[in-house]
Amino acid sequence: MIIKIAVLAAVTAIAALSFKRINESVSVIIIIAASVMIAAFILANMVNAIGDFSEIFTYTGMNGTYLKVIIKCLGISLVAELAADICEDAGYTSMAAQIILAGKIAIVMLALPLLKAVLEMSMGLIQA
């Protein structure tokens, strides 16, 4: 998997640099297209990992809601990182930083119920 991604990234970088001299907007489009292709490839390969996580949660008897939160957090981080990288490649570093910050805030907001559940479980163990 990583070899395919590395080859695609290297070919994309060479193509983007070649077109940057001719037309910078074409270079940005090449980078965006390759980034989307790499993200799609990664997401397609994550199906197996999600199945493994599901088995672990089933085996341990943990709530399936936690798995959903983990997958959503992972998705948020991937989308935010991809969007930020695209903005940074286009020269909009301040927008990239804002996207990363928004992603982090979204993950924290999504994980708050998990934190609450952990704290309640901890308090239950301390009181027992």
Tab-separated table of N, CA, C and O in Angstrom:
chain	number	residue	atom	x	y	z
A	1	MET	N	0.824	-1.189	0.000
A	1	MET	CA	0.000	0.000	0.000
A	1	MET	C	0.866	1.250	0.000
A	1	MET	O	0.654	2.144	-0.807
A	2	ILE	N	1.822	1.326	0.888
A	2	ILE	CA	2.627	2.539	1.005
A	2	ILE	C	3.492	2.758	-0.229
A	2	ILE	O	3.773	3.898	-0.596
A	3	ILE	N	3.882	1.670	-0.884
A	3	ILE	CA	4.703	1.811	-2.091
A	3	ILE	C	3.893	2.486	-3.191
A	3	ILE	O	4.393	3.391	-3.874
A	4	LYS	N	2.636	2.079	-3.360
A	4	LYS	CA	1.784	2.705	-4.374
A	4	LYS	C	1.576	4.185	-4.072
A	4	LYS	O	1.611	5.022	-4.972
A	5	ILE	N	1.356	4.496	-2.810
A	5	ILE	CA	1.143	5.890	-2.414
A	5	ILE	C	2.406	6.704	-2.652
A	5	ILE	O	2.351	7.825	-3.167
A	6	ALA	N	3.551	6.139	-2.293
A	6	ALA	CA	4.816	6.848	-2.478
A	6	ALA	C	5.108	7.102	-3.954
A	6	ALA	O	5.554	8.193	-4.338
A	7	VAL	N	4.859	6.102	-4.797
A	7	VAL	CA	5.087	6.265	-6.236
A	7	VAL	C	4.147	7.329	-6.799
A	7	VAL	O	4.573	8.204	-7.561
A	8	LEU	N	2.874	7.270	-6.423
A	8	LEU	CA	1.917	8.265	-6.887
A	8	LEU	C	2.329	9.665	-6.435
A	8	LEU	O	2.271	10.621	-7.215
A	9	ALA	N	2.760	9.783	-5.197
A	9	ALA	CA	3.179	11.083	-4.677
A	9	ALA	C	4.414	11.605	-5.412
A	9	ALA	O	4.491	12.792	-5.744
A	10	ALA	N	5.373	10.731	-5.675
A	10	ALA	CA	6.586	11.157	-6.378
A	10	ALA	C	6.266	11.588	-7.808
A	10	ALA	O	6.748	12.635	-8.269
A	11	VAL	N	5.473	10.815	-8.508
A	11	VAL	CA	5.093	11.164	-9.885
A	11	VAL	C	4.310	12.476	-9.892
A	11	VAL	O	4.515	13.342	-10.749
A	12	THR	N	3.426	12.636	-8.925
A	12	THR	CA	2.638	13.862	-8.828
A	12	THR	C	3.531	15.070	-8.562
A	12	THR	O	3.349	16.129	-9.162
A	13	ALA	N	4.484	14.909	-7.667
A	13	ALA	CA	5.384	16.022	-7.361
A	13	ALA	C	6.185	16.433	-8.594
A	13	ALA	O	6.334	17.628	-8.872
A	14	ILE	N	6.676	15.457	-9.324
A	14	ILE	CA	7.442	15.770	-10.543
A	14	ILE	C	6.553	16.454	-11.573
A	14	ILE	O	6.944	17.462	-12.185
A	15	ALA	N	5.349	15.938	-11.769
A	15	ALA	CA	4.422	16.538	-12.729
A	15	ALA	C	4.028	17.953	-12.301
A	15	ALA	O	3.982	18.868	-13.133
A	16	ALA	N	3.755	18.130	-11.015
A	16	ALA	CA	3.361	19.444	-10.516
A	16	ALA	C	4.490	20.455	-10.681
A	16	ALA	O	4.250	21.606	-11.066
A	17	LEU	N	5.711	20.037	-10.405
A	17	LEU	CA	6.847	20.940	-10.596
A	17	LEU	C	7.046	21.286	-12.066
A	17	LEU	O	7.385	22.426	-12.405
A	18	SER	N	6.843	20.325	-12.928
A	18	SER	CA	6.981	20.572	-14.364
A	18	SER	C	5.938	21.575	-14.849
A	18	SER	O	6.255	22.485	-15.623
A	19	PHE	N	4.691	21.404	-14.424
A	19	PHE	CA	3.628	22.295	-14.861
A	19	PHE	C	3.645	23.633	-14.140
A	19	PHE	O	3.063	24.597	-14.628
A	20	LYS	N	4.307	23.702	-12.987
A	20	LYS	CA	4.348	24.954	-12.233
A	20	LYS	C	5.032	26.045	-13.036
A	20	LYS	O	4.670	27.210	-12.950
A	21	ARG	N	6.027	25.669	-13.824
A	21	ARG	CA	6.739	26.647	-14.658
A	21	ARG	C	5.838	27.184	-15.766
A	21	ARG	O	5.954	28.325	-16.178
A	22	ILE	N	4.937	26.334	-16.247
A	22	ILE	CA	4.060	26.722	-17.348
A	22	ILE	C	2.821	27.455	-16.822
A	22	ILE	O	2.500	28.553	-17.256
A	23	ASN	N	2.136	26.808	-15.885
A	23	ASN	CA	0.898	27.360	-15.346
A	23	ASN	C	0.723	26.848	-13.923
A	23	ASN	O	0.510	25.650	-13.709
A	24	GLU	N	0.772	27.746	-12.968
A	24	GLU	CA	0.726	27.329	-11.564
A	24	GLU	C	-0.624	26.736	-11.174
A	24	GLU	O	-0.693	25.840	-10.341
A	25	SER	N	-1.696	27.189	-11.787
A	25	SER	CA	-3.016	26.660	-11.431
A	25	SER	C	-3.146	25.190	-11.850
A	25	SER	O	-3.797	24.406	-11.166
A	26	VAL	N	-2.525	24.806	-12.941
A	26	VAL	CA	-2.535	23.396	-13.356
A	26	VAL	C	-1.777	22.561	-12.336
A	26	VAL	O	-2.192	21.444	-11.997
A	27	SER	N	-0.703	23.101	-11.827
A	27	SER	CA	0.083	22.409	-10.813
A	27	SER	C	-0.747	22.146	-9.563
A	27	SER	O	-0.715	21.050	-8.999
A	28	VAL	N	-1.512	23.137	-9.148
A	28	VAL	CA	-2.367	22.986	-7.966
A	28	VAL	C	-3.445	21.931	-8.221
A	28	VAL	O	-3.741	21.106	-7.355
A	29	ILE	N	-4.015	21.937	-9.410
A	29	ILE	CA	-5.045	20.952	-9.751
A	29	ILE	C	-4.463	19.536	-9.730
A	29	ILE	O	-5.106	18.594	-9.255
A	30	ILE	N	-3.238	19.379	-10.222
A	30	ILE	CA	-2.578	18.063	-10.199
A	30	ILE	C	-2.397	17.597	-8.763
A	30	ILE	O	-2.679	16.443	-8.431
A	31	ILE	N	-1.950	18.483	-7.899
A	31	ILE	CA	-1.743	18.138	-6.481
A	31	ILE	C	-3.072	17.760	-5.826
A	31	ILE	O	-3.157	16.783	-5.084
A	32	ILE	N	-4.117	18.536	-6.109
A	32	ILE	CA	-5.426	18.248	-5.521
A	32	ILE	C	-5.935	16.885	-5.985
A	32	ILE	O	-6.421	16.081	-5.188
A	33	ALA	N	-5.822	16.621	-7.285
A	33	ALA	CA	-6.290	15.342	-7.823
A	33	ALA	C	-5.544	14.169	-7.188
A	33	ALA	O	-6.155	13.172	-6.796
A	34	ALA	N	-4.239	14.288	-7.077
A	34	ALA	CA	-3.453	13.211	-6.475
A	34	ALA	C	-3.794	13.050	-4.994
A	34	ALA	O	-3.878	11.922	-4.496
A	35	SER	N	-4.011	14.146	-4.309
A	35	SER	CA	-4.370	14.072	-2.887
A	35	SER	C	-5.693	13.351	-2.694
A	35	SER	O	-5.834	12.533	-1.780
A	36	VAL	N	-6.642	13.653	-3.549
A	36	VAL	CA	-7.946	12.982	-3.460
A	36	VAL	C	-7.796	11.495	-3.771
A	36	VAL	O	-8.396	10.642	-3.096
A	37	MET	N	-6.979	11.163	-4.775
A	37	MET	CA	-6.759	9.755	-5.120
A	37	MET	C	-6.100	9.004	-3.964
A	37	MET	O	-6.490	7.880	-3.636
A	38	ILE	N	-5.123	9.613	-3.333
A	38	ILE	CA	-4.437	8.968	-2.212
A	38	ILE	C	-5.410	8.788	-1.045
A	38	ILE	O	-5.445	7.731	-0.410
A	39	ALA	N	-6.202	9.817	-0.769
A	39	ALA	CA	-7.175	9.711	0.323
A	39	ALA	C	-8.187	8.605	0.044
A	39	ALA	O	-8.539	7.837	0.942
A	40	ALA	N	-8.643	8.510	-1.188
A	40	ALA	CA	-9.595	7.454	-1.547
A	40	ALA	C	-8.961	6.074	-1.402
A	40	ALA	O	-9.601	5.137	-0.918
A	41	PHE	N	-7.708	5.954	-1.792
A	41	PHE	CA	-7.003	4.680	-1.660
A	41	PHE	C	-6.863	4.289	-0.189
A	41	PHE	O	-7.087	3.135	0.182
A	42	ILE	N	-6.526	5.250	0.633
A	42	ILE	CA	-6.377	4.982	2.067
A	42	ILE	C	-7.716	4.576	2.675
A	42	ILE	O	-7.795	3.608	3.437
A	43	LEU	N	-8.770	5.314	2.333
A	43	LEU	CA	-10.086	4.997	2.883
A	43	LEU	C	-10.564	3.617	2.438
A	43	LEU	O	-11.181	2.891	3.216
A	44	ALA	N	-10.274	3.265	1.190
A	44	ALA	CA	-10.663	1.939	0.707
A	44	ALA	C	-9.951	0.837	1.479
A	44	ALA	O	-10.525	-0.221	1.754
A	45	ASN	N	-8.709	1.083	1.858
A	45	ASN	CA	-7.951	0.084	2.598
A	45	ASN	C	-8.283	0.073	4.083
A	45	ASN	O	-7.918	-0.867	4.795
A	46	MET	N	-8.974	1.097	4.552
A	46	MET	CA	-9.328	1.157	5.966
A	46	MET	C	-10.520	0.273	6.304
A	46	MET	O	-10.808	0.053	7.477
A	47	VAL	N	-11.203	-0.229	5.300
A	47	VAL	CA	-12.369	-1.085	5.551
A	47	VAL	C	-11.960	-2.296	6.387
A	47	VAL	O	-12.672	-2.686	7.322
A	48	ASN	N	-10.811	-2.872	6.084
A	48	ASN	CA	-10.327	-4.022	6.864
A	48	ASN	C	-10.050	-3.630	8.308
A	48	ASN	O	-10.370	-4.378	9.241
A	49	ALA	N	-9.452	-2.466	8.499
A	49	ALA	CA	-9.146	-2.008	9.853
A	49	ALA	C	-10.427	-1.766	10.643
A	49	ALA	O	-10.509	-2.096	11.827
A	50	ILE	N	-11.440	-1.219	9.993
A	50	ILE	CA	-12.715	-0.982	10.672
A	50	ILE	C	-13.352	-2.306	11.066
A	50	ILE	O	-13.906	-2.443	12.159
A	51	GLY	N	-13.242	-3.315	10.196
A	51	GLY	CA	-13.750	-4.644	10.538
A	51	GLY	C	-13.024	-5.226	11.741
A	51	GLY	O	-13.647	-5.836	12.614
A	52	ASP	N	-11.705	-5.031	11.790
A	52	ASP	CA	-10.924	-5.514	12.939
A	52	ASP	C	-11.330	-4.797	14.219
A	52	ASP	O	-11.463	-5.425	15.272
A	53	PHE	N	-11.509	-3.474	14.126
A	53	PHE	CA	-11.966	-2.731	15.298
A	53	PHE	C	-13.327	-3.236	15.758
A	53	PHE	O	-13.576	-3.382	16.955
A	54	SER	N	-14.204	-3.504	14.821
A	54	SER	CA	-15.534	-4.001	15.165
A	54	SER	C	-15.448	-5.337	15.896
A	54	SER	O	-16.157	-5.562	16.881
A	55	GLU	N	-14.571	-6.228	15.426
A	55	GLU	CA	-14.379	-7.513	16.106
A	55	GLU	C	-13.858	-7.320	17.520
A	55	GLU	O	-14.298	-8.003	18.455
A	56	ILE	N	-12.917	-6.406	17.686
A	56	ILE	CA	-12.357	-6.136	19.019
A	56	ILE	C	-13.448	-5.629	19.955
A	56	ILE	O	-13.569	-6.085	21.097
A	57	PHE	N	-14.255	-4.705	19.468
A	57	PHE	CA	-15.313	-4.158	20.312
A	57	PHE	C	-16.350	-5.217	20.638
A	57	PHE	O	-16.866	-5.274	21.751
A	58	THR	N	-16.665	-6.084	19.689
A	58	THR	CA	-17.623	-7.162	19.934
A	58	THR	C	-17.057	-8.155	20.943
A	58	THR	O	-17.755	-8.591	21.868
A	59	TYR	N	-15.799	-8.507	20.790
A	59	TYR	CA	-15.145	-9.472	21.673
A	59	TYR	C	-15.065	-8.956	23.102
A	59	TYR	O	-15.282	-9.710	24.049
A	60	THR	N	-14.765	-7.674	23.251
A	60	THR	CA	-14.634	-7.114	24.597
A	60	THR	C	-15.965	-6.715	25.207
A	60	THR	O	-16.032	-6.407	26.394
A	61	GLY	N	-17.012	-6.686	24.392
A	61	GLY	CA	-18.321	-6.309	24.906
A	61	GLY	C	-18.493	-4.809	25.080
A	61	GLY	O	-19.427	-4.369	25.744
A	62	MET	N	-17.612	-4.042	24.466
A	62	MET	CA	-17.716	-2.585	24.572
A	62	MET	C	-18.851	-2.080	23.693
A	62	MET	O	-19.257	-2.709	22.722
A	63	ASN	N	-19.320	-0.911	24.021
A	63	ASN	CA	-20.413	-0.281	23.294
A	63	ASN	C	-19.970	0.071	21.873
A	63	ASN	O	-18.889	0.624	21.669
A	64	GLY	N	-20.797	-0.233	20.890
A	64	GLY	CA	-20.488	0.071	19.499
A	64	GLY	C	-20.447	1.560	19.210
A	64	GLY	O	-19.883	1.995	18.209
A	65	THR	N	-21.035	2.362	20.094
A	65	THR	CA	-21.009	3.806	19.929
A	65	THR	C	-19.583	4.328	19.965
A	65	THR	O	-19.236	5.263	19.250
A	66	TYR	N	-18.748	3.699	20.787
A	66	TYR	CA	-17.350	4.127	20.879
A	66	TYR	C	-16.630	3.920	19.562
A	66	TYR	O	-15.821	4.756	19.138
A	67	LEU	N	-16.916	2.830	18.891
A	67	LEU	CA	-16.309	2.569	17.591
A	67	LEU	C	-16.732	3.624	16.586
A	67	LEU	O	-15.906	4.124	15.817
A	68	LYS	N	-18.004	3.993	16.600
A	68	LYS	CA	-18.487	5.025	15.688
A	68	LYS	C	-17.776	6.345	15.936
A	68	LYS	O	-17.409	7.053	14.997
A	69	VAL	N	-17.573	6.681	17.199
A	69	VAL	CA	-16.891	7.928	17.534
A	69	VAL	C	-15.442	7.887	17.058
A	69	VAL	O	-14.940	8.867	16.487
A	70	ILE	N	-14.782	6.760	17.239
A	70	ILE	CA	-13.400	6.625	16.790
A	70	ILE	C	-13.307	6.783	15.278
A	70	ILE	O	-12.432	7.493	14.765
A	71	ILE	N	-14.205	6.154	14.558
A	71	ILE	CA	-14.191	6.240	13.091
A	71	ILE	C	-14.498	7.663	12.639
A	71	ILE	O	-13.855	8.182	11.719
A	72	LYS	N	-15.447	8.321	13.287
A	72	LYS	CA	-15.762	9.704	12.931
A	72	LYS	C	-14.574	10.625	13.203
A	72	LYS	O	-14.272	11.510	12.402
A	73	CYS	N	-13.905	10.420	14.333
A	73	CYS	CA	-12.725	11.230	14.648
A	73	CYS	C	-11.630	11.024	13.607
A	73	CYS	O	-10.981	11.989	13.177
A	74	LEU	N	-11.429	9.793	13.220
A	74	LEU	CA	-10.436	9.503	12.191
A	74	LEU	C	-10.813	10.169	10.870
A	74	LEU	O	-9.972	10.759	10.195
A	75	GLY	N	-12.077	10.097	10.523
A	75	GLY	CA	-12.542	10.743	9.296
A	75	GLY	C	-12.364	12.250	9.334
A	75	GLY	O	-11.918	12.859	8.356
A	76	ILE	N	-12.706	12.863	10.454
A	76	ILE	CA	-12.534	14.304	10.601
A	76	ILE	C	-11.067	14.680	10.452
A	76	ILE	O	-10.727	15.639	9.757
A	77	SER	N	-10.199	13.912	11.093
A	77	SER	CA	-8.767	14.249	11.018
A	77	SER	C	-8.234	14.097	9.596
A	77	SER	O	-7.443	14.935	9.135
A	78	LEU	N	-8.667	13.062	8.889
A	78	LEU	CA	-8.209	12.872	7.507
A	78	LEU	C	-8.709	13.976	6.589
A	78	LEU	O	-7.943	14.519	5.786
A	79	VAL	N	-9.977	14.322	6.700
A	79	VAL	CA	-10.537	15.367	5.846
A	79	VAL	C	-9.894	16.715	6.155
A	79	VAL	O	-9.531	17.471	5.236
A	80	ALA	N	-9.732	17.020	7.433
A	80	ALA	CA	-9.126	18.292	7.811
A	80	ALA	C	-7.677	18.372	7.331
A	80	ALA	O	-7.249	19.409	6.802
A	81	GLU	N	-6.939	17.307	7.499
A	81	GLU	CA	-5.537	17.301	7.067
A	81	GLU	C	-5.437	17.434	5.546
A	81	GLU	O	-4.595	18.180	5.041
A	82	LEU	N	-6.287	16.733	4.820
A	82	LEU	CA	-6.282	16.821	3.364
A	82	LEU	C	-6.619	18.237	2.907
A	82	LEU	O	-5.919	18.807	2.059
A	83	ALA	N	-7.663	18.807	3.474
A	83	ALA	CA	-8.042	20.172	3.093
A	83	ALA	C	-6.947	21.174	3.455
A	83	ALA	O	-6.642	22.078	2.675
A	84	ALA	N	-6.348	21.002	4.618
A	84	ALA	CA	-5.275	21.911	5.037
A	84	ALA	C	-4.057	21.777	4.137
A	84	ALA	O	-3.426	22.787	3.775
A	85	ASP	N	-3.718	20.559	3.757
A	85	ASP	CA	-2.584	20.366	2.855
A	85	ASP	C	-2.830	21.005	1.500
A	85	ASP	O	-1.927	21.603	0.908
A	86	ILE	N	-4.061	20.896	1.004
A	86	ILE	CA	-4.401	21.514	-0.273
A	86	ILE	C	-4.276	23.035	-0.166
A	86	ILE	O	-3.691	23.687	-1.044
A	87	CYS	N	-4.798	23.602	0.906
A	87	CYS	CA	-4.691	25.052	1.102
A	87	CYS	C	-3.237	25.489	1.231
A	87	CYS	O	-2.832	26.513	0.673
A	88	GLU	N	-2.459	24.697	1.954
A	88	GLU	CA	-1.048	25.044	2.137
A	88	GLU	C	-0.288	24.966	0.819
A	88	GLU	O	0.538	25.831	0.525
A	89	ASP	N	-0.583	23.953	0.014
A	89	ASP	CA	0.060	23.837	-1.295
A	89	ASP	C	-0.303	25.008	-2.199
A	89	ASP	O	0.493	25.412	-3.043
A	90	ALA	N	-1.502	25.517	-2.031
A	90	ALA	CA	-1.949	26.651	-2.843
A	90	ALA	C	-1.417	27.975	-2.306
A	90	ALA	O	-1.620	29.012	-2.919
A	91	GLY	N	-0.749	27.920	-1.153
A	91	GLY	CA	-0.157	29.132	-0.591
A	91	GLY	C	-0.995	29.807	0.475
A	91	GLY	O	-0.658	30.892	0.929
A	92	TYR	N	-2.085	29.192	0.883
A	92	TYR	CA	-2.966	29.772	1.895
A	92	TYR	C	-2.702	29.121	3.250
A	92	TYR	O	-3.524	28.370	3.771
A	93	THR	N	-1.564	29.446	3.839
A	93	THR	CA	-1.173	28.787	5.086
A	93	THR	C	-2.069	29.178	6.260
A	93	THR	O	-2.313	28.361	7.142
A	94	SER	N	-2.560	30.415	6.274
A	94	SER	CA	-3.429	30.805	7.390
A	94	SER	C	-4.751	30.048	7.335
A	94	SER	O	-5.286	29.648	8.368
A	95	MET	N	-5.271	29.825	6.131
A	95	MET	CA	-6.499	29.048	5.996
A	95	MET	C	-6.251	27.591	6.398
A	95	MET	O	-7.098	26.961	7.032
A	96	ALA	N	-5.080	27.063	6.054
A	96	ALA	CA	-4.733	25.693	6.433
A	96	ALA	C	-4.717	25.551	7.953
A	96	ALA	O	-5.233	24.573	8.492
A	97	ALA	N	-4.144	26.531	8.634
A	97	ALA	CA	-4.103	26.488	10.095
A	97	ALA	C	-5.506	26.541	10.692
A	97	ALA	O	-5.790	25.857	11.684
A	98	GLN	N	-6.384	27.328	10.085
A	98	GLN	CA	-7.761	27.407	10.575
A	98	GLN	C	-8.508	26.095	10.367
A	98	GLN	O	-9.294	25.686	11.212
A	99	ILE	N	-8.247	25.434	9.262
A	99	ILE	CA	-8.887	24.137	9.007
A	99	ILE	C	-8.432	23.111	10.033
A	99	ILE	O	-9.246	22.347	10.565
A	100	ILE	N	-7.127	23.076	10.329
A	100	ILE	CA	-6.607	22.149	11.336
A	100	ILE	C	-7.233	22.438	12.694
A	100	ILE	O	-7.638	21.513	13.412
A	101	LEU	N	-7.328	23.712	13.049
A	101	LEU	CA	-7.944	24.080	14.325
A	101	LEU	C	-9.402	23.649	14.371
A	101	LEU	O	-9.870	23.095	15.376
A	102	ALA	N	-10.138	23.877	13.289
A	102	ALA	CA	-11.547	23.468	13.240
A	102	ALA	C	-11.677	21.956	13.368
A	102	ALA	O	-12.584	21.460	14.048
A	103	GLY	N	-10.773	21.208	12.744
A	103	GLY	CA	-10.786	19.754	12.860
A	103	GLY	C	-10.543	19.298	14.294
A	103	GLY	O	-11.218	18.395	14.788
A	104	LYS	N	-9.589	19.928	14.947
A	104	LYS	CA	-9.299	19.576	16.340
A	104	LYS	C	-10.485	19.868	17.248
A	104	LYS	O	-10.829	19.064	18.123
A	105	ILE	N	-11.107	21.005	17.035
A	105	ILE	CA	-12.280	21.358	17.847
A	105	ILE	C	-13.415	20.372	17.595
A	105	ILE	O	-14.090	19.935	18.536
A	106	ALA	N	-13.618	20.003	16.336
A	106	ALA	CA	-14.684	19.039	16.010
A	106	ALA	C	-14.420	17.697	16.681
A	106	ALA	O	-15.349	17.054	17.190
A	107	ILE	N	-13.169	17.268	16.709
A	107	ILE	CA	-12.823	15.996	17.355
A	107	ILE	C	-13.056	16.071	18.854
A	107	ILE	O	-13.607	15.142	19.457
A	108	VAL	N	-12.671	17.178	19.462
A	108	VAL	CA	-12.891	17.332	20.907
A	108	VAL	C	-14.387	17.320	21.222
A	108	VAL	O	-14.821	16.652	22.167
A	109	MET	N	-15.175	18.028	20.427
A	109	MET	CA	-16.619	18.054	20.658
A	109	MET	C	-17.225	16.667	20.475
A	109	MET	O	-18.131	16.278	21.218
A	110	LEU	N	-16.731	15.924	19.508
A	110	LEU	CA	-17.241	14.577	19.261
A	110	LEU	C	-16.830	13.623	20.385
A	110	LEU	O	-17.577	12.708	20.730
A	111	ALA	N	-15.655	13.839	20.968
A	111	ALA	CA	-15.136	12.932	21.991
A	111	ALA	C	-15.621	13.273	23.402
A	111	ALA	O	-15.382	12.494	24.329
A	112	LEU	N	-16.281	14.400	23.591
A	112	LEU	CA	-16.741	14.773	24.938
A	112	LEU	C	-17.644	13.718	25.584
A	112	LEU	O	-17.468	13.424	26.773
A	113	PRO	N	-18.580	13.121	24.867
A	113	PRO	CA	-19.379	12.058	25.505
A	113	PRO	C	-18.527	10.870	25.958
A	113	PRO	O	-18.816	10.253	26.987
A	114	LEU	N	-17.479	10.559	25.207
A	114	LEU	CA	-16.577	9.479	25.635
A	114	LEU	C	-15.853	9.855	26.916
A	114	LEU	O	-15.704	9.026	27.818
A	115	LEU	N	-15.375	11.089	26.983
A	115	LEU	CA	-14.695	11.551	28.189
A	115	LEU	C	-15.640	11.495	29.381
A	115	LEU	O	-15.258	11.059	30.466
A	116	LYS	N	-16.876	11.895	29.171
A	116	LYS	CA	-17.879	11.844	30.242
A	116	LYS	C	-18.100	10.408	30.699
A	116	LYS	O	-18.161	10.130	31.900
A	117	ALA	N	-18.192	9.474	29.755
A	117	ALA	CA	-18.401	8.066	30.107
A	117	ALA	C	-17.212	7.517	30.887
A	117	ALA	O	-17.386	6.771	31.861
A	118	VAL	N	-15.989	7.892	30.483
A	118	VAL	CA	-14.790	7.434	31.200
A	118	VAL	C	-14.774	7.997	32.612
A	118	VAL	O	-14.459	7.282	33.578
A	119	LEU	N	-15.115	9.262	32.758
A	119	LEU	CA	-15.139	9.866	34.089
A	119	LEU	C	-16.199	9.220	34.976
A	119	LEU	O	-15.959	8.973	36.170
A	120	GLU	N	-17.383	8.940	34.418
A	120	GLU	CA	-18.421	8.271	35.204
A	120	GLU	C	-17.991	6.877	35.619
A	120	GLU	O	-18.239	6.447	36.744
A	121	MET	N	-17.319	6.161	34.711
A	121	MET	CA	-16.834	4.832	35.041
A	121	MET	C	-15.764	4.903	36.132
A	121	MET	O	-15.761	4.094	37.061
A	122	SER	N	-14.891	5.887	36.017
A	122	SER	CA	-13.840	6.063	37.042
A	122	SER	C	-14.436	6.385	38.396
A	122	SER	O	-14.018	5.853	39.424
A	123	MET	N	-15.417	7.260	38.409
A	123	MET	CA	-16.077	7.601	39.675
A	123	MET	C	-16.794	6.412	40.260
A	123	MET	O	-16.797	6.216	41.477
A	124	GLY	N	-17.386	5.571	39.415
A	124	GLY	CA	-18.045	4.366	39.888
A	124	GLY	C	-17.050	3.390	40.508
A	124	GLY	O	-17.347	2.753	41.525
A	125	LEU	N	-15.852	3.283	39.918
A	125	LEU	CA	-14.830	2.410	40.465
A	125	LEU	C	-14.274	2.952	41.783
A	125	LEU	O	-13.978	2.175	42.705
A	126	ILE	N	-14.140	4.253	41.867
A	126	ILE	CA	-13.611	4.858	43.104
A	126	ILE	C	-14.613	4.701	44.232
A	126	ILE	O	-14.226	4.400	45.374
A	127	GLN	N	-15.883	4.839	43.968
A	127	GLN	CA	-16.909	4.752	44.999
A	127	GLN	C	-17.181	3.315	45.411
A	127	GLN	O	-17.718	3.073	46.474
A	128	ALA	N	-16.839	2.373	44.569
A	128	ALA	CA	-17.142	0.957	44.865
A	128	ALA	C	-16.229	0.381	45.891
A	128	ALA	O	-15.333	0.701	46.439
